[in-house]
PDB file of C-alpha atoms in Angstrom:
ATOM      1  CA  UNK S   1      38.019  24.019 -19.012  1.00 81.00           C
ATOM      2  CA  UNK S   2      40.204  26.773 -17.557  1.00 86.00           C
ATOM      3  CA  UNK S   3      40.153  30.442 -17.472  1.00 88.00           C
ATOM      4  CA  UNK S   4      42.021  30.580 -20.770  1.00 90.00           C
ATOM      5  CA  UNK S   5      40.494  28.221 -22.585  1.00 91.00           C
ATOM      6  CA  UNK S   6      36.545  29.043 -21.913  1.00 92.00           C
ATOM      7  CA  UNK S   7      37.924  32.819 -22.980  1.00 93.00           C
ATOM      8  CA  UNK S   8      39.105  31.486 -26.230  1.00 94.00           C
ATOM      9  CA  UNK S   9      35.946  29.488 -26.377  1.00 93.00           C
ATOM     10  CA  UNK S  10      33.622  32.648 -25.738  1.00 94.00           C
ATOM     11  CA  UNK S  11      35.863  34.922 -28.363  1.00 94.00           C
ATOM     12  CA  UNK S  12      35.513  32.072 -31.015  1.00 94.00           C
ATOM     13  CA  UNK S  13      31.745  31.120 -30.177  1.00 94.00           C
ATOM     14  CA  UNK S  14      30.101  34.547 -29.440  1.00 95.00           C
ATOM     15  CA  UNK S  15      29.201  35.645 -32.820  1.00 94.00           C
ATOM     16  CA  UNK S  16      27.247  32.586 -34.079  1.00 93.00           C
ATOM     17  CA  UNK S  17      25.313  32.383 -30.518  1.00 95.00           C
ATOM     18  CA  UNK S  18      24.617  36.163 -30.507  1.00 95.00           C
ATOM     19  CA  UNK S  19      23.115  35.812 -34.064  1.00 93.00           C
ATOM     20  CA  UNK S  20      21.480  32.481 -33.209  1.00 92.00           C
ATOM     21  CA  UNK S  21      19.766  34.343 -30.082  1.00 93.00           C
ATOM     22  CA  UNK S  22      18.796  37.562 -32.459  1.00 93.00           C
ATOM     23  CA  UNK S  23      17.173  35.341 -35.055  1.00 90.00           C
ATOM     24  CA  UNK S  24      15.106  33.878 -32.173  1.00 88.00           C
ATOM     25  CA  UNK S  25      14.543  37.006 -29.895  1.00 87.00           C
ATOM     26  CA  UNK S  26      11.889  40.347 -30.857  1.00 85.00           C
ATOM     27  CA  UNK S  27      15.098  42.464 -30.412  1.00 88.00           C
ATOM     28  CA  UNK S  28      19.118  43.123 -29.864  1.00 89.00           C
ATOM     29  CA  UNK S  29      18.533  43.947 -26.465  1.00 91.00           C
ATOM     30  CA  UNK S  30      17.069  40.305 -25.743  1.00 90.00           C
ATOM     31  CA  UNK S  31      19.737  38.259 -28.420  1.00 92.00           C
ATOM     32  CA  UNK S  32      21.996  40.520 -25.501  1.00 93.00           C
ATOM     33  CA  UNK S  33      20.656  38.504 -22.346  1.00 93.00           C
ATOM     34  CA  UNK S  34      20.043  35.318 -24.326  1.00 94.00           C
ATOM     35  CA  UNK S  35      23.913  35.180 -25.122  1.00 96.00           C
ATOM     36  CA  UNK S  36      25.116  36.377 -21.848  1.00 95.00           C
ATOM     37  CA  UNK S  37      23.098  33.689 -19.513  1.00 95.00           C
ATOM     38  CA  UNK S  38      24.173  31.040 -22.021  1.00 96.00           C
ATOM     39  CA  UNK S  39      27.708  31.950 -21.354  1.00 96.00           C
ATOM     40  CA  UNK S  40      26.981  32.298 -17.713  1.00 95.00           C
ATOM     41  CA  UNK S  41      25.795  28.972 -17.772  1.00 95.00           C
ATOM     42  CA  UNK S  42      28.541  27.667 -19.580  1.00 95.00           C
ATOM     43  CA  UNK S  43      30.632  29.479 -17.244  1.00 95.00           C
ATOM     44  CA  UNK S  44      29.197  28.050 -14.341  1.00 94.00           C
ATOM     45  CA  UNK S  45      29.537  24.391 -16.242  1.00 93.00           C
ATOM     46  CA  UNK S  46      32.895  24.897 -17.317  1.00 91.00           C
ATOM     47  CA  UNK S  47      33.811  21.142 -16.633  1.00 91.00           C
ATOM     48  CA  UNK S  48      30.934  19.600 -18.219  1.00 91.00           C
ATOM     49  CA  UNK S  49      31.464  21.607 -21.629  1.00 92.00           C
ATOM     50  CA  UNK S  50      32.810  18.170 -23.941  1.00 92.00           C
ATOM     51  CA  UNK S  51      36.091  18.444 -25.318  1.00 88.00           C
ATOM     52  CA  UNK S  52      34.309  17.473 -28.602  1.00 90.00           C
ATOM     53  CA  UNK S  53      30.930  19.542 -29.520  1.00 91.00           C
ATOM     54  CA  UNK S  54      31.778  21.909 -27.483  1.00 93.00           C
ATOM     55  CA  UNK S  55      29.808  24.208 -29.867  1.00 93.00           C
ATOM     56  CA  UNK S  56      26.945  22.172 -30.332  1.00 93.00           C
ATOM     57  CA  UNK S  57      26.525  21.933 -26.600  1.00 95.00           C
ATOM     58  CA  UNK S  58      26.641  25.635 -26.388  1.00 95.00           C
ATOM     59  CA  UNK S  59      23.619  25.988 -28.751  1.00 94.00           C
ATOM     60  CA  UNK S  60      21.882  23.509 -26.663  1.00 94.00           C
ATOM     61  CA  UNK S  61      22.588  25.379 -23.695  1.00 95.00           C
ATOM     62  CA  UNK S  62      21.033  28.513 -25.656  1.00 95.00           C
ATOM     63  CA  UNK S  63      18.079  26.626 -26.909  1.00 94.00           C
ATOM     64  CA  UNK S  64      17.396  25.968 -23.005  1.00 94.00           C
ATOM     65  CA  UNK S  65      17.843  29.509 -22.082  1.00 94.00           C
ATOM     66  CA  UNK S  66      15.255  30.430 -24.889  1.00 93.00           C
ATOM     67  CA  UNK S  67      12.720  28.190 -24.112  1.00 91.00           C
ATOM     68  CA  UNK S  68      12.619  29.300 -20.180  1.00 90.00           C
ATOM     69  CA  UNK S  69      12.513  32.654 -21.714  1.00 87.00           C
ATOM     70  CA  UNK S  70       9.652  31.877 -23.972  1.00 84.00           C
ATOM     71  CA  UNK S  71       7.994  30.211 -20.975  1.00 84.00           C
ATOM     72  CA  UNK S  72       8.680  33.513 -19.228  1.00 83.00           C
ATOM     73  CA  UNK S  73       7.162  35.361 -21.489  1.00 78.00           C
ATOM     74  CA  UNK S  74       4.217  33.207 -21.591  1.00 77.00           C
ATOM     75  CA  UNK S  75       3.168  33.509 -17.984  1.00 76.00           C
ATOM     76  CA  UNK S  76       3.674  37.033 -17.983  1.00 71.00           C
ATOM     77  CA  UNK S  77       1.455  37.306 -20.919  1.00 68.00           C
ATOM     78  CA  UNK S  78      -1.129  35.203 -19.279  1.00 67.00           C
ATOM     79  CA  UNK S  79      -0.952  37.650 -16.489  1.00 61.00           C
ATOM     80  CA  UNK S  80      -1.107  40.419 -18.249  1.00 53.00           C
ATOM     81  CA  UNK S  81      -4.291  38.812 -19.954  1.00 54.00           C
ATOM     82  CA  UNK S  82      -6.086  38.273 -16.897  1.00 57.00           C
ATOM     83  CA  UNK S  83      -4.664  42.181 -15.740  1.00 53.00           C
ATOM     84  CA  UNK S  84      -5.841  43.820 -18.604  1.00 47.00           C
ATOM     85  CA  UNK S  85      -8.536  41.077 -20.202  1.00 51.00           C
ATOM     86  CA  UNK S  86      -6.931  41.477 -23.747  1.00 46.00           C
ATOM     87  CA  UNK S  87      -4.135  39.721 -25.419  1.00 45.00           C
ATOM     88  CA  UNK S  88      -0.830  41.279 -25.882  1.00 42.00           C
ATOM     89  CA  UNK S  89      -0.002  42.418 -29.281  1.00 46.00           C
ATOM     90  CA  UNK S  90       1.329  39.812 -31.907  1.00 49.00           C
ATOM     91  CA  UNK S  91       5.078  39.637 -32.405  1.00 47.00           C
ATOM     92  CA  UNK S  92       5.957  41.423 -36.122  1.00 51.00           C
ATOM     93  CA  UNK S  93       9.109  39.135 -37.379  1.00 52.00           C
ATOM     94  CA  UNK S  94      10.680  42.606 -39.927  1.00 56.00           C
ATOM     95  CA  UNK S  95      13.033  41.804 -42.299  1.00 52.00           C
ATOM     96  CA  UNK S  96      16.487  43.300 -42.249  1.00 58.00           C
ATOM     97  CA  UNK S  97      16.583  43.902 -46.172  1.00 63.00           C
ATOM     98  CA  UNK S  98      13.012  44.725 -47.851  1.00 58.00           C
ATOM     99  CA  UNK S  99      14.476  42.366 -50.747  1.00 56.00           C
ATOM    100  CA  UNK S 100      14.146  39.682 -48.230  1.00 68.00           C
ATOM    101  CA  UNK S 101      10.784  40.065 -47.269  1.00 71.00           C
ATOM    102  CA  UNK S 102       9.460  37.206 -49.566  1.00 76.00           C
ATOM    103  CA  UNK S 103      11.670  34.628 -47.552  1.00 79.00           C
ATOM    104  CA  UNK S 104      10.943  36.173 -44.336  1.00 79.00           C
ATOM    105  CA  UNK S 105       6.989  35.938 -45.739  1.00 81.00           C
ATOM    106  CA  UNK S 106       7.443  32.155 -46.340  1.00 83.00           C
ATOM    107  CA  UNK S 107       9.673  31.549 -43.218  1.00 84.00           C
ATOM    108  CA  UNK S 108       6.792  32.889 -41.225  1.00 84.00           C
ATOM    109  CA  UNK S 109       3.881  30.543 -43.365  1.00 86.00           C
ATOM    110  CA  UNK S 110       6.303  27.891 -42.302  1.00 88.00           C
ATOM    111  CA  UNK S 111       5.197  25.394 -38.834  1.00 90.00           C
ATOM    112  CA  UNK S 112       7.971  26.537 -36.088  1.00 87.00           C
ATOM    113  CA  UNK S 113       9.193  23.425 -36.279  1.00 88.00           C
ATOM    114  CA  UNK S 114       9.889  23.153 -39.794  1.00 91.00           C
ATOM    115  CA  UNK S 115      11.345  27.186 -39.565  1.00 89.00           C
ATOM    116  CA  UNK S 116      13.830  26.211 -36.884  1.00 87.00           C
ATOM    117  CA  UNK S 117      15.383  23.192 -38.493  1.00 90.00           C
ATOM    118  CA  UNK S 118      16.081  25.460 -41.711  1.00 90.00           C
ATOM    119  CA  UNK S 119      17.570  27.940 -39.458  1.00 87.00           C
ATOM    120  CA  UNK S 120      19.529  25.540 -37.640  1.00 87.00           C
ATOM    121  CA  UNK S 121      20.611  24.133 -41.265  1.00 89.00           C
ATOM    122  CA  UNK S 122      21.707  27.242 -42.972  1.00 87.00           C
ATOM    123  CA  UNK S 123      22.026  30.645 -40.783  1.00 82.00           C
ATOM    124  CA  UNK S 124      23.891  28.441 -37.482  1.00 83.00           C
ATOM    125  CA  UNK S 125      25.797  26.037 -40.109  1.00 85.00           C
ATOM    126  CA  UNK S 126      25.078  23.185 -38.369  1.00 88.00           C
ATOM    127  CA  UNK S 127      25.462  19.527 -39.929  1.00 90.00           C
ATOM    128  CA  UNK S 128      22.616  17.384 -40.468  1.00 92.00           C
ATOM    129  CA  UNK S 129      24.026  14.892 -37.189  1.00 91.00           C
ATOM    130  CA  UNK S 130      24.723  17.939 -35.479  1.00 88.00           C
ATOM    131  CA  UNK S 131      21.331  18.888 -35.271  1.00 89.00           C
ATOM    132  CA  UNK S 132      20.126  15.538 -34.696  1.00 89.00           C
ATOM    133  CA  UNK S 133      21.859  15.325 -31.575  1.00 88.00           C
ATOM    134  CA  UNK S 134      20.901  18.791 -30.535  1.00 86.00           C
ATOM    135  CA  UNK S 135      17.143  17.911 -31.187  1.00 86.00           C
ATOM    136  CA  UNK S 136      18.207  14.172 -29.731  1.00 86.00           C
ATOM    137  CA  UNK S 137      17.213  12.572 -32.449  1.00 90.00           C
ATOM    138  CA  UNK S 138      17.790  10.503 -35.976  1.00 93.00           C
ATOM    139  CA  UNK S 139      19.892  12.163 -38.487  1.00 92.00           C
ATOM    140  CA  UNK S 140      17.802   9.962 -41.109  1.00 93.00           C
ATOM    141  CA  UNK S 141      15.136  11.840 -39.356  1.00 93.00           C
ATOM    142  CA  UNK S 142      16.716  15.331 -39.813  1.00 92.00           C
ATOM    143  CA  UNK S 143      17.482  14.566 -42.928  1.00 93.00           C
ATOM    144  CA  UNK S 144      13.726  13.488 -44.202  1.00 93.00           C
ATOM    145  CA  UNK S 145      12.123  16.664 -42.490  1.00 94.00           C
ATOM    146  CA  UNK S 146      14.579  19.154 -44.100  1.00 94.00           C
ATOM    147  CA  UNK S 147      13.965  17.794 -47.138  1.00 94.00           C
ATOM    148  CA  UNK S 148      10.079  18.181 -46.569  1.00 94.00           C
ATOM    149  CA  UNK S 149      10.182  21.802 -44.911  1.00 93.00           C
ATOM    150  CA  UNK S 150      12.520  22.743 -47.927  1.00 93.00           C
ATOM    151  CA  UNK S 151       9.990  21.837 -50.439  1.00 94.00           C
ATOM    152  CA  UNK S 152       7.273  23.106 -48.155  1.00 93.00           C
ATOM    153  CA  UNK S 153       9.501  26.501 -48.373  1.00 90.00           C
ATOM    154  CA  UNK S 154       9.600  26.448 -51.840  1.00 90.00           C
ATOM    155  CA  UNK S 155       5.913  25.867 -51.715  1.00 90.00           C
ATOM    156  CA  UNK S 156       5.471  29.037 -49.944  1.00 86.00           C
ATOM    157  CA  UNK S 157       8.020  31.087 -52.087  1.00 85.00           C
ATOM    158  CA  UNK S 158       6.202  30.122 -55.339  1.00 82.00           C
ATOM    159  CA  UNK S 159       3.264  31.702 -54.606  1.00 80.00           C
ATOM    160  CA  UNK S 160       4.458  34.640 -52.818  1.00 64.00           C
ATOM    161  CA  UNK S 161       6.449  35.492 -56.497  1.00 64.00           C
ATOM    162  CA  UNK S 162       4.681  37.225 -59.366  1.00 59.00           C
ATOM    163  CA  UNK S 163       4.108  35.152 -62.524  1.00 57.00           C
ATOM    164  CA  UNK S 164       5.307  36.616 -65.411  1.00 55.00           C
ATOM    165  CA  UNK S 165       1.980  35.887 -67.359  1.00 52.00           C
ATOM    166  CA  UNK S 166       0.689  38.552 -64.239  1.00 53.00           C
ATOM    167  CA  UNK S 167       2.263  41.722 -65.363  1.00 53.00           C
ATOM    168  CA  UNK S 168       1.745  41.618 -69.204  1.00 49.00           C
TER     169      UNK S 168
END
């Protein structure tokens, strides 16, 4: 890919990665580095980035830099641990609108694994084969555990909502 095209590539890609990255990171500041290594990266692999996918390989790329951040993070908590002899504070996941804070309630109830295929599904946009090849496997698969984490969601939401029989 040349110098034209990976700019065209970064103007039409760095939105959806940013948010991707924000969704996954405690803060802007860290969606910030998430994005920019995963561009340096695709910088830096420029001729491996397939003609075809070229976005899906992106978020791949991102998922990488996430999970050596998250194992980053992990050793400097354990070091802190041992430092200190007390574990760091938990990670508060806030809402953006207090309107949403039932689905952000349920998203949290929800097994990471089942939380990051709906997020992959409806906040990145990304097709049920998309996502099978970015988590290298089945789309029959994909399919079969979005159905169950949806209805596990649901699960989650129904009980987080007032009945009406409550407030008469």
């Amino acid at each position: 890919m040349d110098e034209d095209s990976f700019s065209d590539f970064y103007t039409a890609q760095f939105a959806d990665l940013w948010r991707f990255a924000r969704r996954r990171t405690e803060s802007g500041e860290d969606a910030d580095d998430i994005t920019a290594e995963t561009f340096a990266v695709a910088w830096r692999r420029r001729d491996d980035i397939p003609a075809e996918g070229a976005r899906l390989w992106l978020f791949g790329v991102a998922r990488n830099v996430l999970a050596n951040q998250q194992r980053e993070s992990r050793r400097r908590g354990r070091l802190h641990l041992k430092i200190a002899t007390e574990d760091p504070p938990p990670v508060a996941l806030d809402p953006p609108d207090p309107a949403a804070a039932g689905l952000w309630q349920a998203l949290a109830a929800l097994t990471p694994d089942d939380r990051e295929l709906l997020l992959l599904r409806a906040w990145d946009r990304l097709a049920v084969t998309e996502i099978a090849t970015l988590l290298d496997t089945s789309a029959a698969t994909i399919s079969s555990r979005l159905h169950k984490a949806r209805r596990r969601l649901d699960q989650h939401l129904d009980t987080a909502r007032p009945r009406e029989d409550e407030h008469a």
